PDB file of C-alpha atoms in Angstrom:
ATOM      1  CA  MET A 242      -0.086  -0.072  -0.027  1.00 76.00           C
ATOM      2  CA  GLU A 243       1.375   3.409  -0.968  1.00 76.00           C
ATOM      3  CA  VAL A 244       0.652   6.476   1.253  1.00 78.00           C
ATOM      4  CA  ASP A 245       1.692  10.074   0.697  1.00 74.00           C
ATOM      5  CA  SER A 246       1.896  10.976   4.431  1.00 80.00           C
ATOM      6  CA  MET A 247       4.697   9.697   6.561  1.00 86.00           C
ATOM      7  CA  ALA A 248       2.588  10.457   9.626  1.00 86.00           C
ATOM      8  CA  VAL A 249      -0.237   8.058   8.260  1.00 86.00           C
ATOM      9  CA  VAL A 250       2.437   5.515   7.400  1.00 87.00           C
ATOM     10  CA  ASN A 251       3.865   5.708  11.107  1.00 88.00           C
ATOM     11  CA  LEU A 252       0.262   5.610  12.568  1.00 87.00           C
ATOM     12  CA  LEU A 253      -0.742   2.411  10.480  1.00 87.00           C
ATOM     13  CA  ARG A 254       2.530   0.807  11.461  1.00 85.00           C
ATOM     14  CA  GLU A 255       1.997   1.259  15.247  1.00 79.00           C
ATOM     15  CA  SER A 256       0.243  -1.401  17.070  1.00 73.00           C
ATOM     16  CA  SER A 257      -1.964   0.777  18.948  1.00 77.00           C
ATOM     17  CA  ALA A 258      -3.274   4.274  18.170  1.00 75.00           C
ATOM     18  CA  SER A 259      -5.900   4.333  20.972  1.00 78.00           C
ATOM     19  CA  ASP A 260      -4.752   7.781  22.308  1.00 83.00           C
ATOM     20  CA  HIS A 261      -5.028   9.199  18.765  1.00 85.00           C
ATOM     21  CA  PRO A 262      -8.090  11.552  18.014  1.00 87.00           C
ATOM     22  CA  LEU A 263      -8.652   9.308  14.926  1.00 85.00           C
ATOM     23  CA  GLY A 264      -7.840   6.131  16.686  1.00 88.00           C
ATOM     24  CA  ASP A 265     -11.066   4.275  15.691  1.00 89.00           C
ATOM     25  CA  ILE A 266     -10.473   5.070  11.847  1.00 88.00           C
ATOM     26  CA  ILE A 267      -6.785   3.948  12.277  1.00 88.00           C
ATOM     27  CA  ARG A 268      -7.934   0.837  13.848  1.00 90.00           C
ATOM     28  CA  GLU A 269     -10.461   0.126  11.054  1.00 90.00           C
ATOM     29  CA  CYS A 270      -7.695   0.671   8.529  1.00 88.00           C
ATOM     30  CA  GLN A 271      -5.390  -1.694  10.369  1.00 89.00           C
ATOM     31  CA  GLU A 272      -8.174  -4.503  10.482  1.00 89.00           C
ATOM     32  CA  LEU A 273      -8.794  -3.955   6.775  1.00 88.00           C
ATOM     33  CA  MET A 274      -5.209  -4.292   6.014  1.00 86.00           C
ATOM     34  CA  ALA A 275      -5.102  -7.473   7.876  1.00 87.00           C
ATOM     35  CA  GLU A 276      -8.111  -8.743   6.111  1.00 88.00           C
ATOM     36  CA  VAL A 277      -6.678  -8.239   2.661  1.00 86.00           C
ATOM     37  CA  ASN A 278      -3.264  -9.289   3.709  1.00 80.00           C
ATOM     38  CA  VAL A 279      -1.375  -5.981   3.101  1.00 69.00           C
ATOM     39  CA  VAL A 280       2.146  -6.759   4.277  1.00 70.00           C
ATOM     40  CA  GLN A 281       3.789  -3.351   3.091  1.00 82.00           C
ATOM     41  CA  ILE A 282       3.027   0.250   3.740  1.00 83.00           C
ATOM     42  CA  ARG A 283       5.264   2.513   1.778  1.00 83.00           C
ATOM     43  CA  TYR A 284       5.625   6.251   1.716  1.00 83.00           C
ATOM     44  CA  ILE A 285       5.584   8.003  -1.651  1.00 78.00           C
ATOM     45  CA  TYR A 286       5.634  11.726  -2.656  1.00 74.00           C
ATOM     46  CA  ARG A 287       2.010  13.105  -3.153  1.00 66.00           C
ATOM     47  CA  GLU A 288       2.810  13.637  -6.863  1.00 66.00           C
ATOM     48  CA  GLY A 289       3.484   9.935  -7.071  1.00 69.00           C
ATOM     49  CA  SER A 290      -0.273   9.243  -6.607  1.00 74.00           C
ATOM     50  CA  LYS A 291      -2.639  11.542  -8.510  1.00 79.00           C
ATOM     51  CA  CYS A 292      -5.535   9.813  -6.657  1.00 80.00           C
ATOM     52  CA  ALA A 293      -4.074  10.462  -3.128  1.00 76.00           C
ATOM     53  CA  ASP A 294      -3.254  14.183  -4.264  1.00 79.00           C
ATOM     54  CA  HIS A 295      -6.819  14.829  -5.495  1.00 81.00           C
ATOM     55  CA  LEU A 296      -8.307  13.432  -2.309  1.00 80.00           C
ATOM     56  CA  ALA A 297      -5.824  15.521  -0.016  1.00 78.00           C
ATOM     57  CA  VAL A 298      -6.886  18.648  -2.023  1.00 80.00           C
ATOM     58  CA  LEU A 299     -10.539  17.911  -1.618  1.00 79.00           C
ATOM     59  CA  GLY A 300     -10.289  17.140   2.050  1.00 78.00           C
ATOM     60  CA  HIS A 301      -7.943  20.040   2.854  1.00 75.00           C
ATOM     61  CA  ASP A 302     -10.538  22.552   3.939  1.00 70.00           C
ATOM     62  CA  CYS A 303     -13.316  19.990   4.687  1.00 74.00           C
ATOM     63  CA  ILE A 304     -14.734  21.182   8.068  1.00 75.00           C
ATOM     64  CA  SER A 305     -17.561  18.695   8.413  1.00 76.00           C
ATOM     65  CA  GLY A 306     -15.101  15.821   9.515  1.00 74.00           C
ATOM     66  CA  PRO A 307     -14.177  12.571   7.800  1.00 74.00           C
ATOM     67  CA  LEU A 308     -16.349  11.585   4.953  1.00 75.00           C
ATOM     68  CA  GLU A 309     -17.043   8.032   3.866  1.00 78.00           C
ATOM     69  CA  PHE A 310     -18.172   7.138   0.170  1.00 79.00           C
ATOM     70  CA  SER A 311     -19.560   3.907  -1.075  1.00 85.00           C
ATOM     71  CA  SER A 312     -17.985   4.368  -4.480  1.00 86.00           C
ATOM     72  CA  PRO A 313     -15.135   6.629  -6.020  1.00 82.00           C
ATOM     73  CA  LEU A 314     -15.987  10.092  -6.638  1.00 85.00           C
ATOM     74  CA  PRO A 315     -16.779  11.006 -10.280  1.00 88.00           C
ATOM     75  CA  THR A 316     -13.499  13.123 -10.379  1.00 86.00           C
ATOM     76  CA  LEU A 317     -11.502  10.381  -9.049  1.00 87.00           C
ATOM     77  CA  LEU A 318     -12.609   7.888 -11.435  1.00 89.00           C
ATOM     78  CA  ARG A 319     -10.554   9.218 -14.336  1.00 88.00           C
ATOM     79  CA  LEU A 320      -7.590   9.556 -12.142  1.00 86.00           C
ATOM     80  CA  MET A 321      -7.839   5.830 -11.048  1.00 85.00           C
ATOM     81  CA  GLN A 322      -8.079   4.911 -14.646  1.00 88.00           C
ATOM     82  CA  ASP A 323      -5.185   7.002 -15.647  1.00 84.00           C
ATOM     83  CA  ASP A 324      -3.228   5.649 -12.602  1.00 79.00           C
ATOM     84  CA  MET A 325      -3.807   1.987 -13.745  1.00 82.00           C
ATOM     85  CA  ARG A 326      -2.608   2.832 -17.299  1.00 86.00           C
ATOM     86  CA  GLY A 327       0.543   4.686 -15.954  1.00 79.00           C
ATOM     87  CA  VAL A 328      -0.447   8.043 -17.479  1.00 78.00           C
ATOM     88  CA  LYS A 329       1.869  10.858 -16.490  1.00 71.00           C
ATOM     89  CA  SER A 330       0.421  14.363 -15.839  1.00 63.00           C
ATOM     90  CA  LEU A 331       1.373  17.546 -14.242  1.00 61.00           C
ATOM     91  CA  ARG A 332       0.240  18.154 -10.679  1.00 49.00           C
ATOM     92  CA  SER A 333      -1.865  21.293 -11.637  1.00 47.00           C
ATOM     93  CA  GLU A 334      -3.978  19.134 -14.105  1.00 46.00           C
ATOM     94  CA  PHE A 335      -5.561  17.217 -11.045  1.00 44.00           C
ATOM     95  CA  SER A 336      -5.459  19.701  -8.303  1.00 44.00           C
ATOM     96  CA  THR A 337      -8.757  21.448  -7.388  1.00 42.00           C
ATOM     97  CA  PRO A 338      -8.483  25.025  -6.865  1.00 43.00           C
ATOM     98  CA  ALA A 339      -9.677  26.526  -3.510  1.00 44.00           C
ATOM     99  CA  ASN A 340     -13.305  27.538  -3.177  1.00 40.00           C
ATOM    100  CA  ALA A 341     -14.229  25.554  -6.311  1.00 38.00           C
ATOM    101  CA  PRO A 342     -17.488  23.877  -6.236  1.00 38.00           C
ATOM    102  CA  THR A 343     -17.417  20.004  -6.203  1.00 39.00           C
ATOM    103  CA  GLU A 344     -19.932  17.600  -7.831  1.00 39.00           C
ATOM    104  CA  PHE A 345     -21.534  17.216  -4.398  1.00 37.00           C
ATOM    105  CA  GLY A 346     -22.166  20.968  -3.830  1.00 37.00           C
ATOM    106  CA  LEU A 347     -19.450  21.267  -1.233  1.00 35.00           C
ATOM    107  CA  SER A 348     -17.244  24.234  -1.440  1.00 33.00           C
ATOM    108  CA  LEU A 349     -13.533  23.451  -0.536  1.00 34.00           C
TER     109      LEU A 349
END
C-alpha cells in the first residue's frame, strides 16, 4: 500500500493508536489491511499518486469531519483509470483550486 503521508504510515504501522483522535479510523484501517493481507506500507511523494493528491486537495478545507463514500467520486474515476494505465500528468492538471464547487455541492 502506498501512502503520501509519513505520519499516516507511522500511525498505521503502530500496534495501538488508541490515544490518537482518529484512533477508531486507524484501527479500522489496520483491520482492513489484515483482512486483505497488506504486508507493506510504503511512503511515496504526493505527486506519485494523483488519486491521493486529489483526495488530499478535496479534504484539505473540509470542516465537516471525515467523509465516507460507497463508491469513487466521479472526479476520482478518471484519475484511477489514468493511474492504472500509468499515464503521467502535471500536478496542476488534477489539483482542485480553492473554493471550487465540487460535484457534491461542497465548497472546498
